[in-house]
């Protein structure tokens, strides 16, 4: 099997994708996989790769791609005219399929991707079409996403001029256009065959599509697991067995484009046999260390709400080389021998971190600054400890999780697993309130005698090795450090190169636009010494709390004010 990364479409608005092609160079048809929107695209990424690989095995070519302003494609989700841009992206995907002289063309769309594909196929007459748990309207999509965001963020607080969905935000005009989108009425230009997979609890969707003239399509219940297998099997039966040669792909896995006030280039590359990444560089010569944006949990490399994509490009304009990477077993990376896919914090990631640094900085692997959120934040700390990196940025890092593979415990240096006492507290009703009332002196004693090591201890080791350290947390994620490691932090804050920030604008996985903006602001200020002279000056409040001249007393008083606010 063969899969090739590529950019295609308009030169000034390049789209990123992957072309999957059987080794024979021939295919029965080319299937375009239209992704969902927002966090649903992130969560479905692994399934789309599995579907593409399954289709390869069955003799099909497949094209996975990101719409304009999503994933690794050019643009921002906050650009105007999002709906038209997404539909134009599908048109570009269809044009690419025709330029490759595919004998037949089919489409698969999930959720909003199914709705966009249904609209874009009008007049196109694809050979087959699969609607995978489709959204019947854009209004339904936005309503559901905003309800979920309201729950996970503890109350939706939107910024003026933007409408938020889970993990993304749109201009009001774009949001209104999305709301107006409806499933099209069937016409003579309909696909030759179609399959609609709906959830059993959403029978109304099937009825709505039937009323719109789609009763001719095959309807089925969405399988509970491995829906991609059912879809691939249906396509296998729907398409003819006759094959044709696919025209060789001439696109290169790199793109150059203007971003803000500068020009940058991006290259898709294998950083090791097991790790895939996209490297963003300034067109002019880069300076300073390389930033490495790590995948978050089992989600692929774009970061929360595409934060890594936007940061990598804006920082490249300011002179830094940046790489956003999938650790092995995640996203578009390979797997090491015996490694399962989609495993959170796998022990194999430890070897990945070393491979990434050596690939990006072969002369001095220390010259990297790993950046990560949650488990990605933990991996950033591991990289700093294993490679003695010049810097590290960890957002809401988790350092006290329990290991699925206890044998890997000796390999990990940034974990202090929760032992019986904390695990017992976690199972108790009102566990947070109970833990909050245990005095710090008790936690200090438990740490000293080894009953429950403080989760802040890895920060002490990182501060000894890295030249610059930034740990930022929302109040909830700061609690394990500030309560069960207060004595560690008080000591570390005397070090001018160590920065621990508690910011109530943040949430755990940076779900909201406000949270992502705050994280980006803090990262840029932390990187100030490495940025070109035309980069924004750090705010006065940041310089006062983080400059080399700041006294230990000032740091301690700021920390105590944060603690008092959190306790209140």
Short mmCIF file of C-alpha atoms in Angstrom, two decimals, residues 58 63 70 86 108 148 178 202 255 294 300 310 361 395 422 541 553:
data_model
loop_
_atom_site.label_atom_id
_atom_site.label_comp_id
_atom_site.label_asym_id
_atom_site.label_seq_id
_atom_site.Cartn_x
_atom_site.Cartn_y
_atom_site.Cartn_z
CA UNK A 58 -9.90 -3.59 -1.83
CA UNK A 63 -8.22 10.96 -1.01
CA UNK A 70 -9.23 23.42 8.74
CA UNK A 86 -15.61 24.36 2.36
CA UNK A 108 -17.92 9.44 1.71
CA UNK A 148 -21.66 20.24 24.28
CA UNK A 178 -23.89 27.42 8.10
CA UNK A 202 -32.23 9.64 15.16
CA UNK A 255 3.94 24.41 0.05
CA UNK A 294 3.23 17.46 20.31
CA UNK A 300 -3.50 14.19 15.72
CA UNK A 310 -1.85 28.84 13.80
CA UNK A 361 18.35 19.37 15.22
CA UNK A 395 0.02 23.37 29.40
CA UNK A 422 -4.94 9.39 46.25
CA UNK A 541 2.31 42.32 33.68
CA UNK A 553 9.36 37.97 47.06
#
